[in-house]
PDB file of C-alpha atoms in Angstrom:
ATOM      1  CA  MET A 250      20.400  24.637  27.192  1.00 89.00           C
ATOM      2  CA  ARG A 251      21.715  21.099  27.010  1.00 93.00           C
ATOM      3  CA  LEU A 252      25.252  20.221  25.981  1.00 94.00           C
ATOM      4  CA  LEU A 253      25.656  16.660  24.784  1.00 93.00           C
ATOM      5  CA  ARG A 254      27.880  14.281  22.888  1.00 94.00           C
ATOM      6  CA  LEU A 255      26.641  11.820  20.302  1.00 93.00           C
ATOM      7  CA  LYS A 256      28.391   8.558  19.539  1.00 92.00           C
ATOM      8  CA  GLY A 257      30.518   8.821  16.430  1.00 88.00           C
ATOM      9  CA  LEU A 258      30.839  12.612  16.625  1.00 85.00           C
ATOM     10  CA  SER A 259      33.837  14.385  18.148  1.00 77.00           C
ATOM     11  CA  SER A 260      32.210  17.789  18.616  1.00 78.00           C
ATOM     12  CA  VAL A 261      29.932  18.897  21.445  1.00 84.00           C
ATOM     13  CA  CYS A 262      26.312  19.385  20.375  1.00 90.00           C
ATOM     14  CA  PHE A 263      23.721  21.849  21.625  1.00 81.00           C
ATOM     15  CA  SER A 264      20.078  20.971  22.210  1.00 85.00           C
ATOM     16  CA  TRP A 265      17.005  23.063  22.960  1.00 73.00           C
ATOM     17  CA  GLU A 266      14.370  20.634  21.639  1.00 72.00           C
ATOM     18  CA  GLU A 267      13.790  17.055  22.804  1.00 78.00           C
ATOM     19  CA  GLY A 268      15.481  14.699  20.343  1.00 84.00           C
ATOM     20  CA  GLU A 269      17.139  17.409  18.233  1.00 83.00           C
ATOM     21  CA  ALA A 270      20.703  18.675  18.451  1.00 85.00           C
ATOM     22  CA  ALA A 271      22.689  21.394  16.705  1.00 83.00           C
ATOM     23  CA  VAL A 272      25.984  19.999  15.412  1.00 82.00           C
ATOM     24  CA  SER A 273      28.747  22.449  14.463  1.00 67.00           C
ATOM     25  CA  GLY A 274      30.941  21.526  11.511  1.00 58.00           C
ATOM     26  CA  LEU A 275      33.083  23.027   8.775  1.00 46.00           C
ATOM     27  CA  ASP A 276      29.971  23.595   6.682  1.00 54.00           C
ATOM     28  CA  GLY A 277      28.134  25.419   9.469  1.00 57.00           C
ATOM     29  CA  VAL A 278      25.553  24.246  11.966  1.00 64.00           C
ATOM     30  CA  ASN A 279      23.374  21.267  11.113  1.00 76.00           C
ATOM     31  CA  TRP A 280      20.385  19.853  12.972  1.00 77.00           C
ATOM     32  CA  LYS A 281      20.423  16.163  13.793  1.00 81.00           C
ATOM     33  CA  ARG A 282      17.717  13.950  15.214  1.00 87.00           C
ATOM     34  CA  PHE A 283      18.924  11.674  17.992  1.00 90.00           C
ATOM     35  CA  SER A 284      17.600   9.038  20.364  1.00 92.00           C
ATOM     36  CA  TYR A 285      18.734   8.091  23.851  1.00 92.00           C
ATOM     37  CA  GLU A 286      20.796   5.252  22.395  1.00 93.00           C
ATOM     38  CA  ASP A 287      22.863   7.779  20.399  1.00 93.00           C
ATOM     39  CA  LEU A 288      24.097   9.593  23.517  1.00 95.00           C
ATOM     40  CA  ASP A 289      27.663   9.310  24.748  1.00 96.00           C
ATOM     41  CA  ALA A 290      29.035  10.511  28.085  1.00 97.00           C
ATOM     42  CA  PRO A 291      28.649  14.304  27.911  1.00 96.00           C
ATOM     43  CA  ILE A 292      32.162  14.924  29.204  1.00 96.00           C
ATOM     44  CA  ILE A 293      35.383  12.978  29.792  1.00 96.00           C
ATOM     45  CA  PRO A 294      36.936  14.838  32.733  1.00 97.00           C
ATOM     46  CA  SER A 295      40.629  14.989  33.525  1.00 98.00           C
ATOM     47  CA  LYS A 296      39.510  14.039  37.026  1.00 98.00           C
ATOM     48  CA  ALA A 297      36.321  13.385  38.943  1.00 98.00           C
ATOM     49  CA  VAL A 298      36.433  14.779  42.460  1.00 98.00           C
ATOM     50  CA  CYS A 299      33.878  13.030  44.638  1.00 98.00           C
ATOM     51  CA  VAL A 300      32.373  13.956  47.977  1.00 97.00           C
ATOM     52  CA  GLY A 301      31.520  11.217  50.417  1.00 89.00           C
ATOM     53  CA  LEU A 302      29.053  11.497  53.283  1.00 87.00           C
ATOM     54  CA  ASN A 303      27.282  14.701  52.237  1.00 93.00           C
ATOM     55  CA  TYR A 304      23.669  13.750  53.028  1.00 90.00           C
ATOM     56  CA  ARG A 305      22.744  13.311  56.673  1.00 84.00           C
ATOM     57  CA  SER A 306      20.539  10.309  55.835  1.00 82.00           C
ATOM     58  CA  HIS A 307      23.415   8.491  54.094  1.00 84.00           C
ATOM     59  CA  ILE A 308      25.785   9.233  56.973  1.00 83.00           C
ATOM     60  CA  GLU A 309      23.288   7.668  59.373  1.00 84.00           C
ATOM     61  CA  GLU A 310      22.831   4.518  57.260  1.00 84.00           C
ATOM     62  CA  MET A 311      26.614   4.086  57.001  1.00 81.00           C
ATOM     63  CA  GLY A 312      27.081   4.571  60.758  1.00 83.00           C
ATOM     64  CA  GLU A 313      29.444   7.522  60.322  1.00 82.00           C
ATOM     65  CA  LYS A 314      29.779  10.837  62.125  1.00 83.00           C
ATOM     66  CA  LEU A 315      28.825  14.188  60.587  1.00 85.00           C
ATOM     67  CA  PRO A 316      31.933  15.563  58.871  1.00 88.00           C
ATOM     68  CA  GLU A 317      33.407  18.931  59.800  1.00 92.00           C
ATOM     69  CA  GLU A 318      34.756  19.283  56.258  1.00 96.00           C
ATOM     70  CA  PRO A 319      33.932  17.494  52.989  1.00 96.00           C
ATOM     71  CA  THR A 320      35.414  14.015  52.621  1.00 93.00           C
ATOM     72  CA  LEU A 321      37.041  13.837  49.183  1.00 97.00           C
ATOM     73  CA  PHE A 322      38.227  11.068  46.898  1.00 97.00           C
ATOM     74  CA  LEU A 323      38.994  10.770  43.187  1.00 98.00           C
ATOM     75  CA  LYS A 324      37.759   8.548  40.380  1.00 98.00           C
ATOM     76  CA  PRO A 325      39.837   8.076  37.204  1.00 98.00           C
ATOM     77  CA  ARG A 326      38.606   9.116  33.767  1.00 97.00           C
ATOM     78  CA  THR A 327      38.846   5.448  32.706  1.00 98.00           C
ATOM     79  CA  ALA A 328      35.827   4.765  34.945  1.00 98.00           C
ATOM     80  CA  VAL A 329      33.566   6.996  32.811  1.00 98.00           C
ATOM     81  CA  ILE A 330      30.817   5.489  30.677  1.00 98.00           C
ATOM     82  CA  GLY A 331      27.767   7.070  29.094  1.00 98.00           C
ATOM     83  CA  PRO A 332      24.020   6.510  29.023  1.00 97.00           C
ATOM     84  CA  ASN A 333      22.958   2.994  28.031  1.00 96.00           C
ATOM     85  CA  ASP A 334      26.488   1.641  28.527  1.00 98.00           C
ATOM     86  CA  SER A 335      26.865  -1.335  30.855  1.00 98.00           C
ATOM     87  CA  ILE A 336      28.266  -1.266  34.362  1.00 98.00           C
ATOM     88  CA  LEU A 337      30.631  -4.248  34.576  1.00 98.00           C
ATOM     89  CA  LEU A 338      30.822  -6.259  37.781  1.00 98.00           C
ATOM     90  CA  PRO A 339      34.497  -7.075  38.501  1.00 98.00           C
ATOM     91  CA  PRO A 340      35.405 -10.577  39.678  1.00 97.00           C
ATOM     92  CA  GLN A 341      37.287  -9.148  42.691  1.00 97.00           C
ATOM     93  CA  SER A 342      34.062  -7.919  44.320  1.00 98.00           C
ATOM     94  CA  LYS A 343      31.032  -9.731  45.693  1.00 98.00           C
ATOM     95  CA  ARG A 344      28.998  -6.548  46.287  1.00 98.00           C
ATOM     96  CA  VAL A 345      28.785  -3.600  43.918  1.00 98.00           C
ATOM     97  CA  ASP A 346      26.465  -0.721  44.911  1.00 98.00           C
ATOM     98  CA  TYR A 347      24.768   2.135  43.053  1.00 98.00           C
ATOM     99  CA  GLU A 348      25.010   5.718  44.348  1.00 98.00           C
ATOM    100  CA  GLY A 349      22.945   8.305  42.444  1.00 98.00           C
ATOM    101  CA  GLU A 350      24.404  11.826  42.565  1.00 98.00           C
ATOM    102  CA  LEU A 351      24.314  15.332  41.125  1.00 98.00           C
ATOM    103  CA  ALA A 352      27.548  16.176  39.295  1.00 98.00           C
ATOM    104  CA  VAL A 353      28.901  19.700  38.790  1.00 98.00           C
ATOM    105  CA  VAL A 354      30.752  20.345  35.513  1.00 98.00           C
ATOM    106  CA  ILE A 355      33.527  22.931  35.693  1.00 98.00           C
ATOM    107  CA  LYS A 356      33.579  25.672  33.041  1.00 98.00           C
ATOM    108  CA  ASP A 357      37.199  26.862  33.067  1.00 98.00           C
ATOM    109  CA  ARG A 358      40.477  26.639  34.930  1.00 98.00           C
ATOM    110  CA  THR A 359      39.542  27.208  38.554  1.00 98.00           C
ATOM    111  CA  TYR A 360      41.878  27.761  41.481  1.00 98.00           C
ATOM    112  CA  TRP A 361      41.309  29.310  44.914  1.00 98.00           C
ATOM    113  CA  VAL A 362      37.880  30.824  44.238  1.00 98.00           C
ATOM    114  CA  SER A 363      35.510  32.024  46.926  1.00 98.00           C
ATOM    115  CA  GLU A 364      32.123  30.471  47.554  1.00 98.00           C
ATOM    116  CA  GLU A 365      30.527  33.680  46.248  1.00 98.00           C
ATOM    117  CA  GLU A 366      32.503  33.525  42.985  1.00 98.00           C
ATOM    118  CA  ALA A 367      32.179  29.765  42.470  1.00 98.00           C
ATOM    119  CA  HIS A 368      29.057  29.942  40.280  1.00 98.00           C
ATOM    120  CA  LYS A 369      31.036  31.784  37.598  1.00 98.00           C
ATOM    121  CA  HIS A 370      33.156  28.678  37.098  1.00 98.00           C
ATOM    122  CA  VAL A 371      30.300  26.190  36.675  1.00 98.00           C
ATOM    123  CA  LEU A 372      29.363  25.156  33.140  1.00 98.00           C
ATOM    124  CA  GLY A 373      26.340  23.126  34.199  1.00 98.00           C
ATOM    125  CA  TYR A 374      25.135  19.940  35.834  1.00 98.00           C
ATOM    126  CA  THR A 375      24.787  16.314  34.887  1.00 98.00           C
ATOM    127  CA  ILE A 376      23.842  13.022  36.562  1.00 98.00           C
ATOM    128  CA  ALA A 377      26.379  10.578  37.976  1.00 98.00           C
ATOM    129  CA  ASN A 378      26.318   7.110  39.455  1.00 98.00           C
ATOM    130  CA  ASP A 379      29.207   6.651  41.876  1.00 98.00           C
ATOM    131  CA  VAL A 380      29.360   2.868  41.507  1.00 98.00           C
ATOM    132  CA  THR A 381      31.219   1.310  44.435  1.00 98.00           C
ATOM    133  CA  ALA A 382      32.605  -2.131  45.317  1.00 98.00           C
ATOM    134  CA  ARG A 383      31.283  -1.933  48.880  1.00 97.00           C
ATOM    135  CA  ASP A 384      33.062  -5.023  50.187  1.00 97.00           C
ATOM    136  CA  LEU A 385      36.429  -3.764  48.946  1.00 97.00           C
ATOM    137  CA  GLN A 386      35.762  -0.336  50.433  1.00 95.00           C
ATOM    138  CA  SER A 387      35.270  -1.963  53.837  1.00 94.00           C
ATOM    139  CA  LYS A 388      38.216  -4.302  53.385  1.00 95.00           C
ATOM    140  CA  ASP A 389      40.732  -1.670  52.259  1.00 96.00           C
ATOM    141  CA  GLY A 390      39.817   1.065  54.717  1.00 90.00           C
ATOM    142  CA  GLN A 391      40.327   3.662  51.992  1.00 90.00           C
ATOM    143  CA  TRP A 392      38.308   4.024  48.844  1.00 94.00           C
ATOM    144  CA  THR A 393      40.551   4.088  45.763  1.00 96.00           C
ATOM    145  CA  ARG A 394      40.194   0.480  44.630  1.00 97.00           C
ATOM    146  CA  ALA A 395      36.490   0.266  45.446  1.00 98.00           C
ATOM    147  CA  LYS A 396      35.634   3.372  43.425  1.00 98.00           C
ATOM    148  CA  SER A 397      37.994   3.105  40.447  1.00 98.00           C
ATOM    149  CA  PHE A 398      37.070   0.064  38.356  1.00 98.00           C
ATOM    150  CA  ASP A 399      36.377   0.662  34.675  1.00 98.00           C
ATOM    151  CA  THR A 400      32.662   1.546  34.110  1.00 98.00           C
ATOM    152  CA  PHE A 401      32.242   2.721  37.737  1.00 98.00           C
ATOM    153  CA  LEU A 402      31.364   6.301  36.738  1.00 98.00           C
ATOM    154  CA  PRO A 403      28.312   6.561  34.475  1.00 98.00           C
ATOM    155  CA  LEU A 404      27.683  10.195  33.469  1.00 98.00           C
ATOM    156  CA  GLY A 405      24.826  11.703  31.474  1.00 98.00           C
ATOM    157  CA  PRO A 406      22.602  12.035  29.698  1.00 97.00           C
ATOM    158  CA  TRP A 407      23.783  15.615  28.992  1.00 96.00           C
ATOM    159  CA  ILE A 408      24.968  18.778  30.730  1.00 97.00           C
ATOM    160  CA  GLU A 409      22.108  21.081  31.692  1.00 97.00           C
ATOM    161  CA  THR A 410      23.237  24.712  31.902  1.00 96.00           C
ATOM    162  CA  ASP A 411      19.995  26.320  33.115  1.00 96.00           C
ATOM    163  CA  VAL A 412      19.076  24.710  36.407  1.00 97.00           C
ATOM    164  CA  ASP A 413      19.249  25.794  40.058  1.00 97.00           C
ATOM    165  CA  PRO A 414      21.289  23.116  41.869  1.00 98.00           C
ATOM    166  CA  MET A 415      20.088  24.074  45.339  1.00 97.00           C
ATOM    167  CA  ASN A 416      16.702  22.318  45.316  1.00 97.00           C
ATOM    168  CA  LEU A 417      16.607  19.335  42.953  1.00 98.00           C
ATOM    169  CA  ARG A 418      14.807  16.057  43.614  1.00 98.00           C
ATOM    170  CA  LEU A 419      16.898  12.931  43.025  1.00 98.00           C
ATOM    171  CA  ARG A 420      15.753   9.314  42.675  1.00 98.00           C
ATOM    172  CA  THR A 421      17.520   6.053  41.943  1.00 98.00           C
ATOM    173  CA  LEU A 422      15.543   3.093  40.622  1.00 98.00           C
ATOM    174  CA  VAL A 423      16.660  -0.495  40.130  1.00 98.00           C
ATOM    175  CA  ASN A 424      14.464  -2.544  37.806  1.00 98.00           C
ATOM    176  CA  GLY A 425      11.749   0.080  38.175  1.00 98.00           C
ATOM    177  CA  GLN A 426      11.748   0.040  41.982  1.00 98.00           C
ATOM    178  CA  VAL A 427      12.661   3.266  43.802  1.00 98.00           C
ATOM    179  CA  ARG A 428      15.706   2.707  46.006  1.00 98.00           C
ATOM    180  CA  GLN A 429      16.892   6.253  46.709  1.00 97.00           C
ATOM    181  CA  GLU A 430      15.042   9.533  47.121  1.00 96.00           C
ATOM    182  CA  GLY A 431      16.636  12.806  48.146  1.00 96.00           C
ATOM    183  CA  ASN A 432      16.915  16.500  47.443  1.00 96.00           C
ATOM    184  CA  THR A 433      20.005  18.630  46.966  1.00 96.00           C
ATOM    185  CA  ALA A 434      18.509  21.045  49.504  1.00 94.00           C
ATOM    186  CA  ASP A 435      19.614  18.454  52.085  1.00 93.00           C
ATOM    187  CA  LEU A 436      23.308  18.572  51.164  1.00 95.00           C
ATOM    188  CA  ILE A 437      25.487  19.311  54.185  1.00 94.00           C
ATOM    189  CA  PHE A 438      27.965  21.144  51.924  1.00 97.00           C
ATOM    190  CA  ASP A 439      26.224  22.759  48.949  1.00 97.00           C
ATOM    191  CA  VAL A 440      27.439  22.955  45.362  1.00 98.00           C
ATOM    192  CA  PHE A 441      29.203  26.307  45.520  1.00 98.00           C
ATOM    193  CA  TYR A 442      30.837  25.566  48.864  1.00 98.00           C
ATOM    194  CA  LEU A 443      32.238  22.396  47.296  1.00 98.00           C
ATOM    195  CA  VAL A 444      33.576  24.141  44.190  1.00 98.00           C
ATOM    196  CA  SER A 445      35.352  26.669  46.412  1.00 98.00           C
ATOM    197  CA  PHE A 446      36.618  24.037  48.851  1.00 98.00           C
ATOM    198  CA  VAL A 447      38.040  21.769  46.139  1.00 98.00           C
ATOM    199  CA  SER A 448      39.574  24.702  44.218  1.00 98.00           C
ATOM    200  CA  LYS A 449      41.650  25.575  47.273  1.00 98.00           C
ATOM    201  CA  ILE A 450      43.181  22.092  47.225  1.00 98.00           C
ATOM    202  CA  MET A 451      43.723  21.386  43.532  1.00 98.00           C
ATOM    203  CA  THR A 452      43.345  23.223  40.256  1.00 98.00           C
ATOM    204  CA  LEU A 453      40.125  22.294  38.508  1.00 98.00           C
ATOM    205  CA  GLU A 454      40.346  22.150  34.726  1.00 98.00           C
ATOM    206  CA  ALA A 455      37.564  22.797  32.222  1.00 97.00           C
ATOM    207  CA  GLY A 456      35.402  19.677  32.022  1.00 97.00           C
ATOM    208  CA  ASP A 457      36.310  18.318  35.436  1.00 98.00           C
ATOM    209  CA  VAL A 458      33.374  17.102  37.500  1.00 98.00           C
ATOM    210  CA  ILE A 459      32.562  17.236  41.190  1.00 98.00           C
ATOM    211  CA  LEU A 460      30.183  14.559  42.489  1.00 98.00           C
ATOM    212  CA  THR A 461      28.223  16.027  45.378  1.00 98.00           C
ATOM    213  CA  GLY A 462      27.306  12.920  47.382  1.00 96.00           C
ATOM    214  CA  THR A 463      24.467  10.416  47.556  1.00 95.00           C
ATOM    215  CA  PRO A 464      21.348  10.199  49.751  1.00 95.00           C
ATOM    216  CA  SER A 465      20.349   7.147  51.780  1.00 92.00           C
ATOM    217  CA  GLY A 466      19.187   3.943  50.144  1.00 94.00           C
ATOM    218  CA  VAL A 467      22.406   2.698  48.556  1.00 95.00           C
ATOM    219  CA  GLY A 468      22.308  -0.984  47.743  1.00 97.00           C
ATOM    220  CA  PRO A 469      23.686  -3.804  45.605  1.00 98.00           C
ATOM    221  CA  LEU A 470      23.490  -4.381  41.869  1.00 98.00           C
ATOM    222  CA  SER A 471      23.282  -7.753  40.157  1.00 98.00           C
ATOM    223  CA  ALA A 472      23.919  -8.906  36.614  1.00 98.00           C
ATOM    224  CA  GLY A 473      20.857  -8.210  34.488  1.00 98.00           C
ATOM    225  CA  ASP A 474      19.721  -5.185  36.519  1.00 98.00           C
ATOM    226  CA  GLU A 475      18.816  -1.823  35.040  1.00 98.00           C
ATOM    227  CA  VAL A 476      19.712   1.163  37.216  1.00 98.00           C
ATOM    228  CA  VAL A 477      18.209   4.600  36.570  1.00 98.00           C
ATOM    229  CA  VAL A 478      19.206   7.843  38.283  1.00 98.00           C
ATOM    230  CA  GLU A 479      16.752  10.708  37.820  1.00 98.00           C
ATOM    231  CA  ILE A 480      17.347  14.344  38.755  1.00 98.00           C
ATOM    232  CA  GLU A 481      14.671  16.974  38.422  1.00 97.00           C
ATOM    233  CA  GLY A 482      15.433  19.504  35.702  1.00 97.00           C
ATOM    234  CA  ILE A 483      18.190  17.376  34.151  1.00 97.00           C
ATOM    235  CA  GLY A 484      16.850  13.988  33.057  1.00 96.00           C
ATOM    236  CA  ARG A 485      17.509  10.265  33.444  1.00 97.00           C
ATOM    237  CA  LEU A 486      20.749   8.273  33.391  1.00 98.00           C
ATOM    238  CA  VAL A 487      20.065   4.645  32.451  1.00 98.00           C
ATOM    239  CA  ASN A 488      22.612   1.802  32.607  1.00 98.00           C
ATOM    240  CA  GLY A 489      22.460  -1.961  32.472  1.00 98.00           C
ATOM    241  CA  VAL A 490      24.609  -4.260  34.601  1.00 98.00           C
ATOM    242  CA  LYS A 491      26.552  -7.333  33.512  1.00 98.00           C
ATOM    243  CA  PRO A 492      29.594  -9.361  34.611  1.00 97.00           C
ATOM    244  CA  MET A 493      33.038  -8.238  33.522  1.00 95.00           C
ATOM    245  CA  GLU A 494      34.520 -10.721  31.078  1.00 89.00           C
ATOM    246  CA  ILE A 495      38.262 -10.491  30.538  1.00 81.00           C
ATOM    247  CA  VAL A 496      39.665 -11.709  27.217  1.00 73.00           C
ATOM    248  CA  GLY A 497      43.422 -11.185  26.944  1.00 69.00           C
ATOM    249  CA  ASN A 498      44.109  -7.488  27.497  1.00 69.00           C
ATOM    250  CA  ASP A 499      40.532  -6.466  26.786  1.00 68.00           C
ATOM    251  CA  ARG A 500      37.082  -6.631  28.332  1.00 60.00           C
TER     252      ARG A 500
END
C-alpha cells in the first residue's frame, strides 16, 4: 500500500491503484484521481536522521575509511520539499551535489529497540535526495551548514509499506543520464541495524525519517537540471533545479 499526501489536502491518502487515492473525510472515504504534479512530500518529519558513508563504493570515491559505526548527522524539517518542487541553489555555495537514498519512515515512538524488533517500528519506505553543498562541507569540516539549506531534502513520491528494503536497486539520473547505481544489499549497516542504532541515541517519533546513505557517483547540479532518484518497488522522485532568489524575508 502507498501512503501519500496531495497538495491542498491535510489528510494522508491511501493508494492501491496507479493514479487513484482514497481520501478520508467527514463524509466517509472518497476516491480521487491524481497526477504526479498533485503530490506533496509524503511526510514532514520532526527530524531527518542521515547516515553518511554507508556504501563501500561511496566511501572509496570520497577517500574515507570504512566506519566502525554509522556516521550520523541531522537535516531540519525546513529542508523538506516534495516531488516536482525545485531544489534551490544557495548563493553561498559554488557546488551543490545530489545524493539519491532510501529513506525509512518511522511508525511510532521508538526508543532503545533491538535490531530484531526494529521492523515493528517501521511504517514504510520512501525516496530521498540528500542534497549537499559539497564545497561548504569541505570548508566547514562538519556537515550541518552544507546539508541544511531550505529545499535540500526532497522526499517522495509516497511511502511504500509493502517492500523488502534489503535488496532494492537505486538509480540517480540527471537530465536523463544515469549518474548513480547501487543496491541496498550493499549497505554496510542495513535498515534495521540503523533503526536500532539511532533509537539508542535519540527517541524517534512517528513520521521521522532515517536516510540510509548514498552509493558512488555523487556529482554537481546546475540551474535548469532535472534530477530523478529511482528505487525499485517504490517509484521515482523528480525535482528541478534553479537558483535561490531572495526577496526581502522570502524566497
